[in-house]
PDB file of C-alpha atoms in Angstrom:
ATOM      1  CA  MET A  22     -77.826  85.567  43.728  1.00 50.00           C
ATOM      2  CA  ALA A  23     -76.046  82.739  41.999  1.00 41.00           C
ATOM      3  CA  GLN A  24     -76.156  78.998  41.852  1.00 42.00           C
ATOM      4  CA  ASP A  25     -73.740  76.649  43.510  1.00 41.00           C
ATOM      5  CA  THR A  26     -70.754  76.630  41.174  1.00 37.00           C
ATOM      6  CA  THR A  27     -70.216  73.092  39.974  1.00 36.00           C
ATOM      7  CA  ASP A  28     -69.742  73.811  36.268  1.00 38.00           C
ATOM      8  CA  GLU A  29     -66.258  72.645  35.214  1.00 36.00           C
ATOM      9  CA  ASN A  30     -65.478  75.989  33.595  1.00 39.00           C
ATOM     10  CA  ASP A  31     -66.664  77.944  36.613  1.00 40.00           C
ATOM     11  CA  GLN A  32     -63.857  78.289  39.158  1.00 41.00           C
ATOM     12  CA  GLY A  33     -66.219  79.480  41.923  1.00 42.00           C
ATOM     13  CA  PRO A  34     -65.697  82.100  44.620  1.00 40.00           C
ATOM     14  CA  SER A  35     -63.125  80.090  46.570  1.00 40.00           C
ATOM     15  CA  ALA A  36     -60.798  79.699  43.585  1.00 42.00           C
ATOM     16  CA  ALA A  37     -61.238  83.352  42.730  1.00 39.00           C
ATOM     17  CA  LEU A  38     -60.480  84.443  46.275  1.00 39.00           C
ATOM     18  CA  LEU A  39     -57.250  82.462  46.187  1.00 40.00           C
ATOM     19  CA  ALA A  40     -56.187  84.250  43.035  1.00 41.00           C
ATOM     20  CA  GLY A  41     -55.797  87.706  44.513  1.00 43.00           C
ATOM     21  CA  GLY A  42     -55.783  89.856  47.573  1.00 44.00           C
ATOM     22  CA  ARG A  43     -58.601  91.138  49.721  1.00 45.00           C
ATOM     23  CA  GLN A  44     -61.952  91.248  47.956  1.00 51.00           C
ATOM     24  CA  PRO A  45     -64.547  94.064  48.334  1.00 70.00           C
ATOM     25  CA  VAL A  46     -67.435  92.695  50.397  1.00 86.00           C
ATOM     26  CA  ALA A  47     -71.025  93.949  50.539  1.00 91.00           C
ATOM     27  CA  ARG A  48     -74.024  92.891  52.623  1.00 93.00           C
ATOM     28  CA  TYR A  49     -77.673  92.549  51.682  1.00 95.00           C
ATOM     29  CA  THR A  50     -81.022  91.642  53.195  1.00 96.00           C
ATOM     30  CA  LEU A  51     -84.213  90.760  51.377  1.00 97.00           C
ATOM     31  CA  ASP A  52     -87.467  90.977  53.326  1.00 97.00           C
ATOM     32  CA  VAL A  53     -89.339  88.205  51.551  1.00 96.00           C
ATOM     33  CA  PRO A  54     -92.982  89.084  52.399  1.00 96.00           C
ATOM     34  CA  THR A  55     -92.603  92.702  51.213  1.00 96.00           C
ATOM     35  CA  GLY A  56     -89.911  92.171  48.572  1.00 96.00           C
ATOM     36  CA  ARG A  57     -87.887  95.051  50.001  1.00 97.00           C
ATOM     37  CA  TRP A  58     -84.101  94.962  49.771  1.00 97.00           C
ATOM     38  CA  TRP A  59     -81.472  96.537  51.970  1.00 97.00           C
ATOM     39  CA  TRP A  60     -78.012  97.059  50.468  1.00 96.00           C
ATOM     40  CA  SER A  61     -74.840  98.157  52.187  1.00 95.00           C
ATOM     41  CA  ASP A  62     -73.012 101.059  50.558  1.00 94.00           C
ATOM     42  CA  GLU A  63     -70.559  98.635  48.958  1.00 94.00           C
ATOM     43  CA  LEU A  64     -73.298  96.851  47.054  1.00 96.00           C
ATOM     44  CA  PHE A  65     -74.519 100.113  45.509  1.00 96.00           C
ATOM     45  CA  GLU A  66     -70.928 100.778  44.449  1.00 95.00           C
ATOM     46  CA  MET A  67     -70.542  97.298  42.949  1.00 94.00           C
ATOM     47  CA  HIS A  68     -73.530  98.062  40.762  1.00 96.00           C
ATOM     48  CA  GLY A  69     -72.067 101.410  39.694  1.00 95.00           C
ATOM     49  CA  PHE A  70     -74.253 103.625  41.856  1.00 97.00           C
ATOM     50  CA  ALA A  71     -73.559 106.069  44.653  1.00 96.00           C
ATOM     51  CA  PRO A  72     -74.900 104.808  47.990  1.00 95.00           C
ATOM     52  CA  HIS A  73     -78.713 105.096  48.078  1.00 96.00           C
ATOM     53  CA  GLU A  74     -78.788 106.654  44.591  1.00 96.00           C
ATOM     54  CA  VAL A  75     -81.452 104.139  43.569  1.00 97.00           C
ATOM     55  CA  VAL A  76     -84.004 102.020  45.398  1.00 97.00           C
ATOM     56  CA  PRO A  77     -82.824  98.393  45.285  1.00 96.00           C
ATOM     57  CA  THR A  78     -85.471  96.008  44.015  1.00 96.00           C
ATOM     58  CA  THR A  79     -85.501  92.485  42.640  1.00 96.00           C
ATOM     59  CA  GLN A  80     -86.292  93.908  39.210  1.00 96.00           C
ATOM     60  CA  LEU A  81     -83.301  96.251  39.393  1.00 96.00           C
ATOM     61  CA  MET A  82     -80.971  93.460  40.473  1.00 93.00           C
ATOM     62  CA  LEU A  83     -82.065  91.127  37.695  1.00 95.00           C
ATOM     63  CA  ALA A  84     -81.836  93.935  35.151  1.00 96.00           C
ATOM     64  CA  HIS A  85     -78.125  94.240  35.921  1.00 96.00           C
ATOM     65  CA  LYS A  86     -77.370  90.514  35.650  1.00 95.00           C
ATOM     66  CA  HIS A  87     -75.461  89.427  32.581  1.00 93.00           C
ATOM     67  CA  PRO A  88     -77.912  88.189  29.909  1.00 94.00           C
ATOM     68  CA  ASP A  89     -76.331  84.727  29.982  1.00 92.00           C
ATOM     69  CA  ASP A  90     -76.698  84.490  33.771  1.00 92.00           C
ATOM     70  CA  VAL A  91     -80.018  86.172  34.507  1.00 93.00           C
ATOM     71  CA  THR A  92     -82.280  83.116  34.134  1.00 94.00           C
ATOM     72  CA  ARG A  93     -80.056  80.998  36.346  1.00 91.00           C
ATOM     73  CA  VAL A  94     -79.829  83.736  38.986  1.00 92.00           C
ATOM     74  CA  ALA A  95     -83.601  84.260  39.007  1.00 94.00           C
ATOM     75  CA  GLY A  96     -84.057  80.548  39.586  1.00 93.00           C
ATOM     76  CA  ILE A  97     -81.664  80.541  42.542  1.00 92.00           C
ATOM     77  CA  LEU A  98     -83.434  83.539  44.048  1.00 94.00           C
ATOM     78  CA  ALA A  99     -86.757  81.765  43.699  1.00 94.00           C
ATOM     79  CA  ASP A 100     -85.342  78.645  45.379  1.00 94.00           C
ATOM     80  CA  VAL A 101     -83.872  80.418  48.394  1.00 94.00           C
ATOM     81  CA  THR A 102     -87.006  82.471  49.030  1.00 96.00           C
ATOM     82  CA  ARG A 103     -88.999  79.230  48.940  1.00 95.00           C
ATOM     83  CA  THR A 104     -86.735  76.922  50.944  1.00 94.00           C
ATOM     84  CA  GLY A 105     -84.271  79.170  52.778  1.00 94.00           C
ATOM     85  CA  ALA A 106     -81.446  76.721  51.942  1.00 91.00           C
ATOM     86  CA  PRO A 107     -77.900  78.137  52.125  1.00 90.00           C
ATOM     87  CA  PHE A 108     -76.222  78.769  48.773  1.00 84.00           C
ATOM     88  CA  SER A 109     -73.033  80.145  47.273  1.00 80.00           C
ATOM     89  CA  GLY A 110     -71.854  80.812  43.764  1.00 81.00           C
ATOM     90  CA  MET A 111     -70.693  83.300  41.217  1.00 85.00           C
ATOM     91  CA  HIS A 112     -72.235  85.270  38.357  1.00 89.00           C
ATOM     92  CA  ARG A 113     -71.685  88.331  36.213  1.00 91.00           C
ATOM     93  CA  ILE A 114     -73.397  91.704  36.323  1.00 94.00           C
ATOM     94  CA  ILE A 115     -73.225  94.740  34.086  1.00 95.00           C
ATOM     95  CA  ASP A 116     -72.980  97.802  36.285  1.00 95.00           C
ATOM     96  CA  ALA A 117     -74.504 101.232  35.653  1.00 95.00           C
ATOM     97  CA  ASN A 118     -71.315 102.266  33.821  1.00 95.00           C
ATOM     98  CA  GLY A 119     -71.482  99.341  31.423  1.00 95.00           C
ATOM     99  CA  ARG A 120     -68.626  97.405  33.023  1.00 92.00           C
ATOM    100  CA  THR A 121     -68.972  93.661  33.413  1.00 92.00           C
ATOM    101  CA  ARG A 122     -68.175  92.550  36.949  1.00 90.00           C
ATOM    102  CA  ILE A 123     -67.854  89.087  38.446  1.00 89.00           C
ATOM    103  CA  LEU A 124     -69.561  88.732  41.817  1.00 88.00           C
ATOM    104  CA  GLY A 125     -69.398  85.905  44.306  1.00 86.00           C
ATOM    105  CA  VAL A 126     -72.392  85.565  46.592  1.00 87.00           C
ATOM    106  CA  VAL A 127     -73.333  83.594  49.688  1.00 86.00           C
ATOM    107  CA  GLY A 128     -76.564  83.652  51.636  1.00 88.00           C
ATOM    108  CA  GLN A 129     -79.388  81.780  53.306  1.00 91.00           C
ATOM    109  CA  GLY A 130     -82.972  82.294  54.338  1.00 94.00           C
ATOM    110  CA  ASP A 131     -84.535  82.613  57.778  1.00 95.00           C
ATOM    111  CA  VAL A 132     -87.528  80.322  58.183  1.00 95.00           C
ATOM    112  CA  ASP A 133     -90.430  81.082  60.536  1.00 95.00           C
ATOM    113  CA  ALA A 134     -90.754  78.018  62.741  1.00 92.00           C
ATOM    114  CA  SER A 135     -94.524  78.405  63.115  1.00 94.00           C
ATOM    115  CA  THR A 136     -95.400  78.871  59.457  1.00 94.00           C
ATOM    116  CA  GLY A 137     -92.476  77.256  57.698  1.00 94.00           C
ATOM    117  CA  GLN A 138     -92.251  80.320  55.456  1.00 96.00           C
ATOM    118  CA  VAL A 139     -88.996  82.102  54.580  1.00 97.00           C
ATOM    119  CA  THR A 140     -89.128  85.566  56.150  1.00 97.00           C
ATOM    120  CA  GLN A 141     -85.852  87.046  54.927  1.00 96.00           C
ATOM    121  CA  VAL A 142     -82.691  86.235  52.987  1.00 95.00           C
ATOM    122  CA  THR A 143     -79.343  87.618  54.121  1.00 93.00           C
ATOM    123  CA  GLY A 144     -75.807  87.280  52.911  1.00 92.00           C
ATOM    124  CA  TYR A 145     -72.779  88.816  51.267  1.00 90.00           C
ATOM    125  CA  PHE A 146     -71.565  89.751  47.819  1.00 91.00           C
ATOM    126  CA  MET A 147     -67.858  89.767  46.930  1.00 87.00           C
ATOM    127  CA  ASP A 148     -66.481  91.637  43.915  1.00 87.00           C
ATOM    128  CA  LEU A 149     -64.175  89.051  42.333  1.00 83.00           C
ATOM    129  CA  THR A 150     -63.599  90.915  39.084  1.00 82.00           C
ATOM    130  CA  ASP A 151     -59.961  91.847  39.601  1.00 76.00           C
ATOM    131  CA  SER A 152     -58.925  88.532  41.120  1.00 67.00           C
ATOM    132  CA  GLN A 153     -60.706  86.511  38.427  1.00 62.00           C
ATOM    133  CA  GLU A 154     -59.058  88.582  35.698  1.00 60.00           C
ATOM    134  CA  ALA A 155     -55.693  88.104  37.387  1.00 60.00           C
ATOM    135  CA  PHE A 156     -56.423  84.381  37.731  1.00 51.00           C
ATOM    136  CA  ALA A 157     -57.311  84.095  34.051  1.00 53.00           C
ATOM    137  CA  GLN A 158     -54.310  86.193  33.023  1.00 56.00           C
ATOM    138  CA  ALA A 159     -51.958  84.021  35.057  1.00 57.00           C
ATOM    139  CA  HIS A 160     -53.294  80.880  33.386  1.00 54.00           C
ATOM    140  CA  ALA A 161     -53.104  82.516  29.964  1.00 55.00           C
ATOM    141  CA  THR A 162     -49.524  83.598  30.624  1.00 55.00           C
ATOM    142  CA  GLN A 163     -48.592  80.079  31.701  1.00 58.00           C
ATOM    143  CA  ALA A 164     -50.202  78.650  28.579  1.00 56.00           C
ATOM    144  CA  VAL A 165     -48.415  81.133  26.322  1.00 53.00           C
ATOM    145  CA  SER A 166     -45.104  80.453  28.057  1.00 54.00           C
ATOM    146  CA  ALA A 167     -45.545  76.707  27.710  1.00 59.00           C
ATOM    147  CA  SER A 168     -46.491  77.100  24.053  1.00 63.00           C
ATOM    148  CA  ALA A 169     -43.461  79.332  23.448  1.00 60.00           C
ATOM    149  CA  ALA A 170     -41.199  76.776  25.126  1.00 62.00           C
ATOM    150  CA  ARG A 171     -42.564  74.012  22.900  1.00 68.00           C
ATOM    151  CA  ARG A 172     -42.045  76.112  19.793  1.00 73.00           C
ATOM    152  CA  ALA A 173     -38.521  77.060  20.851  1.00 75.00           C
ATOM    153  CA  THR A 174     -37.556  73.410  21.296  1.00 79.00           C
ATOM    154  CA  ILE A 175     -38.899  72.466  17.871  1.00 84.00           C
ATOM    155  CA  GLU A 176     -37.215  75.479  16.267  1.00 79.00           C
ATOM    156  CA  GLN A 177     -33.861  74.483  17.760  1.00 78.00           C
ATOM    157  CA  ALA A 178     -34.229  70.934  16.497  1.00 83.00           C
ATOM    158  CA  LYS A 179     -35.203  72.189  13.050  1.00 82.00           C
ATOM    159  CA  GLY A 180     -32.194  74.498  13.063  1.00 77.00           C
ATOM    160  CA  ALA A 181     -29.888  71.583  13.790  1.00 78.00           C
ATOM    161  CA  LEU A 182     -31.316  69.608  10.872  1.00 83.00           C
ATOM    162  CA  MET A 183     -31.090  72.619   8.554  1.00 77.00           C
ATOM    163  CA  VAL A 184     -27.399  73.060   9.374  1.00 71.00           C
ATOM    164  CA  VAL A 185     -26.430  69.396   9.208  1.00 75.00           C
ATOM    165  CA  TYR A 186     -28.476  68.363   6.168  1.00 77.00           C
ATOM    166  CA  GLY A 187     -28.606  71.709   4.312  1.00 77.00           C
ATOM    167  CA  LEU A 188     -32.420  71.818   4.412  1.00 77.00           C
ATOM    168  CA  ASP A 189     -34.896  74.646   4.462  1.00 80.00           C
ATOM    169  CA  ASP A 190     -37.348  75.228   7.308  1.00 79.00           C
ATOM    170  CA  GLU A 191     -40.208  73.164   5.879  1.00 85.00           C
ATOM    171  CA  GLU A 192     -37.976  70.245   4.929  1.00 86.00           C
ATOM    172  CA  ALA A 193     -36.450  70.134   8.416  1.00 85.00           C
ATOM    173  CA  PHE A 194     -39.879  70.116  10.039  1.00 89.00           C
ATOM    174  CA  GLU A 195     -41.045  67.371   7.672  1.00 91.00           C
ATOM    175  CA  ILE A 196     -38.172  65.160   8.873  1.00 90.00           C
ATOM    176  CA  LEU A 197     -39.200  65.744  12.483  1.00 91.00           C
ATOM    177  CA  ARG A 198     -42.841  65.067  11.672  1.00 89.00           C
ATOM    178  CA  HIS A 199     -41.970  61.908   9.726  1.00 91.00           C
ATOM    179  CA  HIS A 200     -39.839  60.424  12.464  1.00 89.00           C
ATOM    180  CA  SER A 201     -42.344  61.366  15.158  1.00 89.00           C
ATOM    181  CA  SER A 202     -44.922  59.267  13.318  1.00 89.00           C
ATOM    182  CA  ILE A 203     -42.471  56.370  13.203  1.00 89.00           C
ATOM    183  CA  THR A 204     -41.674  56.583  16.923  1.00 87.00           C
ATOM    184  CA  ASN A 205     -45.267  57.422  17.788  1.00 89.00           C
ATOM    185  CA  GLU A 206     -44.465  60.480  19.900  1.00 89.00           C
ATOM    186  CA  PRO A 207     -45.266  64.194  19.648  1.00 91.00           C
ATOM    187  CA  VAL A 208     -42.904  66.275  17.509  1.00 89.00           C
ATOM    188  CA  ARG A 209     -41.937  68.313  20.562  1.00 87.00           C
ATOM    189  CA  ASP A 210     -40.898  65.170  22.499  1.00 89.00           C
ATOM    190  CA  LEU A 211     -38.855  63.970  19.548  1.00 88.00           C
ATOM    191  CA  ALA A 212     -37.199  67.398  19.351  1.00 87.00           C
ATOM    192  CA  VAL A 213     -36.329  67.228  23.058  1.00 87.00           C
ATOM    193  CA  ARG A 214     -34.687  63.831  22.605  1.00 87.00           C
ATOM    194  CA  LEU A 215     -32.827  64.978  19.500  1.00 85.00           C
ATOM    195  CA  LEU A 216     -31.394  68.050  21.237  1.00 80.00           C
ATOM    196  CA  ALA A 217     -30.398  65.984  24.269  1.00 81.00           C
ATOM    197  CA  SER A 218     -28.661  63.463  22.025  1.00 77.00           C
ATOM    198  CA  LEU A 219     -26.848  66.123  20.021  1.00 70.00           C
ATOM    199  CA  ALA A 220     -25.696  67.855  23.189  1.00 65.00           C
ATOM    200  CA  GLY A 221     -23.283  64.938  23.665  1.00 57.00           C
ATOM    201  CA  GLY A 222     -22.163  64.819  20.057  1.00 51.00           C
ATOM    202  CA  THR A 223     -19.138  62.840  18.902  1.00 44.00           C
ATOM    203  CA  ASP A 224     -16.689  65.113  20.690  1.00 42.00           C
ATOM    204  CA  GLY A 225     -18.961  67.038  23.052  1.00 41.00           C
ATOM    205  CA  ALA A 226     -18.779  70.227  20.994  1.00 43.00           C
ATOM    206  CA  SER A 227     -19.274  69.763  17.250  1.00 50.00           C
ATOM    207  CA  LEU A 228     -22.483  68.768  15.492  1.00 57.00           C
ATOM    208  CA  THR A 229     -22.035  66.179  12.770  1.00 70.00           C
ATOM    209  CA  ARG A 230     -24.238  64.461  10.240  1.00 76.00           C
ATOM    210  CA  GLU A 231     -23.188  61.143  11.770  1.00 79.00           C
ATOM    211  CA  ASP A 232     -24.657  62.230  15.115  1.00 77.00           C
ATOM    212  CA  VAL A 233     -28.006  63.025  13.554  1.00 83.00           C
ATOM    213  CA  ASP A 234     -28.018  59.884  11.411  1.00 83.00           C
ATOM    214  CA  HIS A 235     -27.272  57.808  14.482  1.00 82.00           C
ATOM    215  CA  PHE A 236     -30.119  59.428  16.404  1.00 84.00           C
ATOM    216  CA  PHE A 237     -32.701  58.680  13.725  1.00 86.00           C
ATOM    217  CA  GLU A 238     -31.397  55.127  13.233  1.00 85.00           C
ATOM    218  CA  THR A 239     -31.594  54.324  16.961  1.00 80.00           C
ATOM    219  CA  PRO A 240     -34.962  53.019  18.169  1.00 78.00           C
ATOM    220  CA  ARG A 241     -36.864  55.208  20.568  1.00 74.00           C
ATOM    221  CA  PRO A 242     -36.097  54.256  24.180  1.00 69.00           C
ATOM    222  CA  PRO A 243     -39.022  52.453  25.847  1.00 66.00           C
ATOM    223  CA  THR A 244     -41.167  54.587  28.142  1.00 55.00           C
ATOM    224  CA  GLN A 245     -41.691  53.730  31.780  1.00 45.00           C
ATOM    225  CA  ALA A 246     -45.230  52.677  30.977  1.00 41.00           C
ATOM    226  CA  SER A 247     -44.083  50.227  28.306  1.00 40.00           C
ATOM    227  CA  GLN A 248     -41.366  48.882  30.580  1.00 44.00           C
ATOM    228  CA  ALA A 249     -43.927  48.324  33.329  1.00 43.00           C
ATOM    229  CA  GLY A 250     -46.145  46.445  30.906  1.00 45.00           C
TER     230      GLY A 250
END
């Protein structure tokens, strides 16, 4: 079981499902009065067992929850067996082989109309491990690519200053950093403007000291926000 995923760092089952292809799905039923569980074969496999290799119990399920998630999951299980309210969410387990898996879960309880007691809880588990890892990898790759692009832009601008002014790497960066503080913009944004300005040059091809001097002597163009104000 897992809580409704509202934590800002928790993407939830829906986001995970969108990150990959078809997810393995398993079914379960908990008979609340007796505490007996029924698992489909897929749920045994998600926990690292052969079908019917072990007897599923609440204790067994909680024992396989990730230590950081077990208290939260136990609380959700207690809530649904008391109220029967539908729930969905995501949590981690450690299967019988020691692998950490990410499972999405949905379910709800059946309430006896005459007694008001929850008689059983039914629902589905989805193994989101692969899609979540792919989702995280895609975001990491995008972040690395963006970081590499920023570095490349700054390196090109530094290279231009090193050539024109005869500076070393640190001195060229210090000029960029100094002027970025004057224009109140990130070094990367200043580097972008510098490269765009130098692309025109005095004759469209050569790079001269006069071009660079002119760039640093020219005030930063106003942003759209400042123009609007």
